[in-house]
Amino acid sequence: MRAVLVANPKGGAGKTTLSTNLAGYFANEGRKVTLCDLDRQQSALRWMAFRDPALPPVAGYYAGGQVLLSLPQDVDWVVMDAPAGLQGYKLNDYLRQVQKVIIPLVPSVFDMAATEDFLNSIRNDLRGRKNSIGIVAMRVDPRTRAASMLEEFLKHFDIPIVAYLRHTQNYVNAAAAGMTVFDPPRARHRRDVEQWDPLLRWLAK
Ligand SMILES: Nc1ncnc2c1ncn2[C@@H]1O[C@H](COP(=O)(O)OP(=O)(O)OP(=O)(O)O)[C@@H](O)[C@H]1O
Ligand SMILES: [Mg+2]
């Protein structure tokens, strides 16, 4: 079993969008995947409730109330959708249990400011596990000023950007139907699927 935590203390950064799509990717690859919803709002589980049982299955459960998390061991991947504001002992417990941490980050001054302390603390917590943290630039085109601003900001932390995901209603529409950009017909979301490539390769390392 391999586990990945999707976290950013800023609300609305794209944690649930990333988590559900990542779980959908593994499911479509024929992997046994569990989505662990750590958020009291349970958005990821709500997404699952919309999911057509005929689609590749994603199992899920709510674990936000657990003091110490115990992950299922009999699956290929566990994807953990963190709540906004996650910090302290709970964050440390989750970090101990995962191989990778993905931080979705929107390149706005508000989001970057709200994420700064988190990036500093997580970089310290994961000293010596440098390859385990990656940023996903959310809702941005890599050739824009916003993207350059984000790259400049991230130089202070020495954490790589492992993918750029554009702003598109595809994520909004897929979520409303319990789906992901990886569910068939995949061709409909070809551009988005391509953008996930570097992230998926980084995860497999
Ligand atoms: N790439 C994208 N393009 C367009 N809309 C997006 C994209 N990513 C996320 N969104 C939308 O932005 C909103 C916030 O995303 P999401 O719920 O995934 O963030 P979150 O970090 O889980 O929020 P919270 O902190 O409340 O849990 C949602 O309405 C989602 O559909
Ligand atoms: Mg969420």
Short mmCIF file of C-alpha atoms and ligand atoms in Angstrom, two decimals:
data_model
loop_
_atom_site.label_atom_id
_atom_site.label_comp_id
_atom_site.label_asym_id
_atom_site.label_seq_id
_atom_site.Cartn_x
_atom_site.Cartn_y
_atom_site.Cartn_z
CA MET A 1 0.00 0.00 0.00
CA ARG A 2 1.14 3.51 -0.82
CA ALA A 3 -0.49 6.59 0.64
CA VAL A 4 -0.63 10.19 -0.53
CA LEU A 5 -1.85 13.19 1.45
CA VAL A 6 -3.42 16.11 -0.41
CA ALA A 7 -3.17 19.15 1.84
CA ASN A 8 -3.16 22.93 1.96
CA PRO A 9 -4.46 24.98 4.92
CA LYS A 10 -6.12 27.47 2.55
CA GLY A 11 -9.78 26.72 1.84
CA GLY A 12 -10.73 26.14 -1.77
CA ALA A 13 -7.18 25.45 -3.00
CA GLY A 14 -8.35 22.36 -4.87
CA LYS A 15 -7.66 19.54 -2.38
CA THR A 16 -10.89 17.65 -2.96
CA THR A 17 -10.72 18.15 -6.73
CA LEU A 18 -7.19 16.71 -6.76
CA SER A 19 -8.01 13.86 -4.37
CA THR A 20 -11.11 12.67 -6.19
CA ASN A 21 -9.45 12.85 -9.60
CA LEU A 22 -6.37 11.03 -8.37
CA ALA A 23 -8.54 8.29 -6.86
CA GLY A 24 -10.43 8.13 -10.17
CA TYR A 25 -7.16 7.77 -12.05
CA PHE A 26 -6.04 4.80 -9.92
CA ALA A 27 -9.47 3.19 -10.22
CA ASN A 28 -9.37 3.50 -14.00
CA GLU A 29 -5.91 1.89 -13.98
CA GLY A 30 -7.47 -1.13 -12.26
CA ARG A 31 -5.86 -0.32 -8.90
CA LYS A 32 -7.59 -0.89 -5.60
CA VAL A 33 -7.96 2.61 -4.19
CA THR A 34 -9.41 4.06 -1.01
CA LEU A 35 -10.29 7.71 -0.60
CA CYS A 36 -9.83 8.73 3.00
CA ASP A 37 -11.88 11.83 3.75
CA LEU A 38 -10.30 13.76 6.62
CA ASP A 39 -12.62 16.74 6.30
CA ARG A 40 -15.66 17.20 8.52
CA GLN A 41 -17.42 18.67 5.49
CA GLN A 42 -17.03 15.25 3.81
CA SER A 43 -16.97 16.65 0.28
CA ALA A 44 -15.02 13.67 -1.05
CA LEU A 45 -17.58 11.23 0.34
CA ARG A 46 -20.38 13.31 -1.12
CA TRP A 47 -18.67 13.04 -4.50
CA MET A 48 -18.48 9.27 -4.05
CA ALA A 49 -22.20 9.10 -3.32
CA PHE A 50 -22.85 10.53 -6.81
CA ARG A 51 -20.55 8.02 -8.47
CA ASP A 52 -22.21 5.53 -10.81
CA PRO A 53 -21.55 1.96 -9.52
CA ALA A 54 -20.83 0.95 -13.13
CA LEU A 55 -17.68 3.16 -13.11
CA PRO A 56 -14.33 1.85 -11.84
CA PRO A 57 -14.85 1.70 -8.08
CA VAL A 58 -13.37 4.00 -5.44
CA ALA A 59 -13.87 2.92 -1.83
CA GLY A 60 -14.00 5.60 0.81
CA TYR A 61 -14.46 6.42 4.43
CA TYR A 62 -14.52 9.32 6.83
CA ALA A 63 -11.55 9.55 9.17
CA GLY A 64 -11.61 13.19 10.26
CA GLY A 65 -12.70 12.29 13.77
CA GLN A 66 -9.92 9.79 14.42
CA VAL A 67 -7.25 10.90 16.87
CA LEU A 68 -4.69 8.53 15.40
CA LEU A 69 -5.31 7.44 11.88
CA SER A 70 -5.14 3.80 10.83
CA LEU A 71 -5.07 3.29 7.07
CA PRO A 72 -6.29 0.17 5.25
CA GLN A 73 -3.30 -1.98 4.28
CA ASP A 74 -5.00 -4.29 1.76
CA VAL A 75 -5.25 -1.73 -1.06
CA ASP A 76 -2.83 -0.41 -3.69
CA TRP A 77 -3.31 3.29 -2.91
CA VAL A 78 -4.83 5.43 -0.19
CA VAL A 79 -5.60 9.03 -1.19
CA MET A 80 -6.20 11.34 1.77
CA ASP A 81 -8.23 14.52 1.31
CA ALA A 82 -7.22 16.93 4.08
CA PRO A 83 -9.42 19.68 5.51
CA ALA A 84 -8.58 23.39 5.30
CA GLY A 85 -6.60 24.56 8.32
CA LEU A 86 -4.90 21.20 8.93
CA GLN A 87 -1.87 21.59 11.24
CA GLY A 88 -0.32 20.38 14.49
CA TYR A 89 -0.42 16.83 15.81
CA LYS A 90 -2.98 15.62 13.26
CA LEU A 91 -0.84 16.84 10.36
CA ASN A 92 2.21 15.16 11.91
CA ASP A 93 0.33 11.89 12.34
CA TYR A 94 -0.77 11.94 8.69
CA LEU A 95 2.74 12.83 7.47
CA ARG A 96 4.17 9.80 9.25
CA GLN A 97 1.83 7.51 7.34
CA VAL A 98 2.25 8.69 3.77
CA GLN A 99 4.94 8.37 1.11
CA LYS A 100 3.91 11.53 -0.76
CA VAL A 101 2.34 14.92 -0.02
CA ILE A 102 0.68 16.92 -2.77
CA ILE A 103 0.00 20.59 -2.12
CA PRO A 104 -2.44 22.21 -4.55
CA LEU A 105 -1.71 25.92 -4.75
CA VAL A 106 -3.57 28.65 -6.61
CA PRO A 107 -1.18 31.41 -7.75
CA SER A 108 -2.90 34.33 -6.07
CA VAL A 109 -1.28 36.58 -3.48
CA PHE A 110 -3.93 35.55 -0.95
CA ASP A 111 -3.40 31.83 -1.43
CA MET A 112 0.37 32.11 -1.41
CA ALA A 113 0.38 34.19 1.77
CA ALA A 114 -1.99 31.74 3.48
CA THR A 115 0.22 28.79 2.51
CA GLU A 116 3.63 30.24 3.41
CA ASP A 117 3.83 29.05 7.03
CA PHE A 118 2.53 25.63 6.05
CA LEU A 119 5.20 25.23 3.37
CA ASN A 120 7.92 26.20 5.85
CA SER A 121 6.71 23.84 8.53
CA ILE A 122 6.09 20.88 6.23
CA ARG A 123 9.50 21.32 4.64
CA ASN A 124 11.05 21.11 8.12
CA ASP A 125 8.91 18.13 9.12
CA LEU A 126 9.92 16.24 5.99
CA ARG A 127 13.63 17.11 6.09
CA GLY A 128 15.48 14.22 4.51
CA ARG A 129 12.40 13.20 2.54
CA LYS A 130 12.78 15.94 -0.02
CA ASN A 131 11.28 14.00 -2.91
CA SER A 132 8.10 13.39 -1.01
CA ILE A 133 6.56 16.88 -1.37
CA GLY A 134 5.24 18.32 -4.61
CA ILE A 135 3.19 21.38 -5.51
CA VAL A 136 0.38 21.26 -8.05
CA ALA A 137 -0.21 24.70 -9.52
CA MET A 138 -3.99 24.88 -9.62
CA ARG A 139 -6.13 26.73 -12.11
CA VAL A 140 -3.21 28.16 -14.03
CA ASP A 141 -1.64 28.11 -17.44
CA PRO A 142 2.15 27.58 -17.17
CA ARG A 143 2.91 30.38 -19.64
CA THR A 144 1.24 33.15 -17.67
CA ARG A 145 2.47 35.84 -15.29
CA ALA A 146 0.61 34.11 -12.49
CA ALA A 147 2.68 30.99 -13.10
CA SER A 148 5.97 32.97 -13.02
CA MET A 149 4.85 34.61 -9.78
CA LEU A 150 4.21 31.20 -8.25
CA GLU A 151 7.58 29.87 -9.41
CA GLU A 152 9.33 32.90 -7.92
CA PHE A 153 7.47 32.42 -4.61
CA LEU A 154 8.37 28.73 -4.44
CA LYS A 155 12.11 29.36 -4.87
CA HIS A 156 12.18 30.20 -1.15
CA PHE A 157 11.01 26.72 -0.20
CA ASP A 158 12.86 24.45 -2.61
CA ILE A 159 9.72 22.42 -3.31
CA PRO A 160 9.09 21.45 -6.95
CA ILE A 161 5.98 22.13 -9.00
CA VAL A 162 5.03 18.68 -10.24
CA ALA A 163 2.09 19.71 -12.45
CA TYR A 164 0.05 22.62 -13.75
CA LEU A 165 -3.69 22.09 -13.98
CA ARG A 166 -5.67 24.63 -15.95
CA HIS A 167 -8.87 26.33 -14.89
CA THR A 168 -11.73 24.48 -16.58
CA GLN A 169 -15.36 23.62 -15.98
CA ASN A 170 -14.42 19.99 -16.76
CA TYR A 171 -13.48 19.51 -13.10
CA VAL A 172 -16.65 21.18 -11.88
CA ASN A 173 -18.92 19.18 -14.20
CA ALA A 174 -17.16 15.87 -13.57
CA ALA A 175 -17.38 16.36 -9.79
CA ALA A 176 -21.11 17.02 -9.97
CA ALA A 177 -21.58 13.60 -11.57
CA GLY A 178 -19.30 11.66 -9.21
CA MET A 179 -16.80 11.43 -12.04
CA THR A 180 -13.23 12.44 -12.87
CA VAL A 181 -11.40 13.52 -16.01
CA PHE A 182 -10.05 9.94 -16.15
CA ASP A 183 -13.42 8.25 -16.46
CA PRO A 184 -14.57 7.28 -19.94
CA PRO A 185 -14.89 8.68 -22.48
CA ARG A 186 -11.38 9.87 -21.66
CA ALA A 187 -10.99 11.58 -25.02
CA ARG A 188 -13.41 14.26 -23.85
CA HIS A 189 -10.82 15.40 -21.30
CA ARG A 190 -7.67 14.70 -23.32
CA ARG A 191 -6.05 18.08 -22.57
CA ASP A 192 -6.64 17.70 -18.85
CA VAL A 193 -5.51 14.09 -18.71
CA GLU A 194 -2.24 15.14 -20.39
CA GLN A 195 -1.64 17.78 -17.73
CA TRP A 196 -1.69 15.09 -15.04
CA ASP A 197 1.16 13.17 -16.64
CA PRO A 198 4.12 14.71 -14.77
CA LEU A 199 2.27 14.43 -11.44
CA LEU A 200 1.51 10.74 -12.01
CA ARG A 201 5.12 10.04 -12.99
CA TRP A 202 6.37 11.86 -9.87
CA LEU A 203 3.97 9.80 -7.71
CA ALA A 204 5.22 6.54 -9.19
CA LYS A 205 8.87 7.36 -8.30
N1 LIG B 1 -8.78 23.34 -12.09
C1 LIG B 1 -9.98 23.83 -11.75
N2 LIG B 1 -10.73 24.49 -12.64
C2 LIG B 1 -11.92 25.00 -12.29
N3 LIG B 1 -12.47 24.90 -11.07
C3 LIG B 1 -11.77 24.25 -10.12
C4 LIG B 1 -10.49 23.70 -10.40
N4 LIG B 1 -10.04 23.12 -9.27
C5 LIG B 1 -10.97 23.31 -8.35
N5 LIG B 1 -12.03 23.99 -8.84
C6 LIG B 1 -13.25 24.39 -8.12
O1 LIG B 1 -12.85 25.21 -7.03
C7 LIG B 1 -13.65 24.96 -5.90
C8 LIG B 1 -12.76 24.57 -4.72
O2 LIG B 1 -12.12 23.35 -5.03
P1 LIG B 1 -12.04 22.17 -3.95
O3 LIG B 1 -13.33 21.95 -3.27
O4 LIG B 1 -11.39 21.02 -4.63
O5 LIG B 1 -11.02 22.84 -2.92
P2 LIG B 1 -10.64 22.34 -1.44
O6 LIG B 1 -9.23 22.73 -1.22
O7 LIG B 1 -10.99 20.92 -1.28
O8 LIG B 1 -11.62 23.23 -0.56
P3 LIG B 1 -11.85 23.06 1.04
O9 LIG B 1 -10.67 23.72 1.69
O10 LIG B 1 -13.12 23.79 1.29
O11 LIG B 1 -11.92 21.61 1.34
C9 LIG B 1 -14.63 23.87 -6.30
O12 LIG B 1 -15.85 24.47 -6.65
C10 LIG B 1 -13.97 23.22 -7.49
O13 LIG B 1 -14.92 22.67 -8.38
MG MG B 2 -12.08 19.91 0.24
#
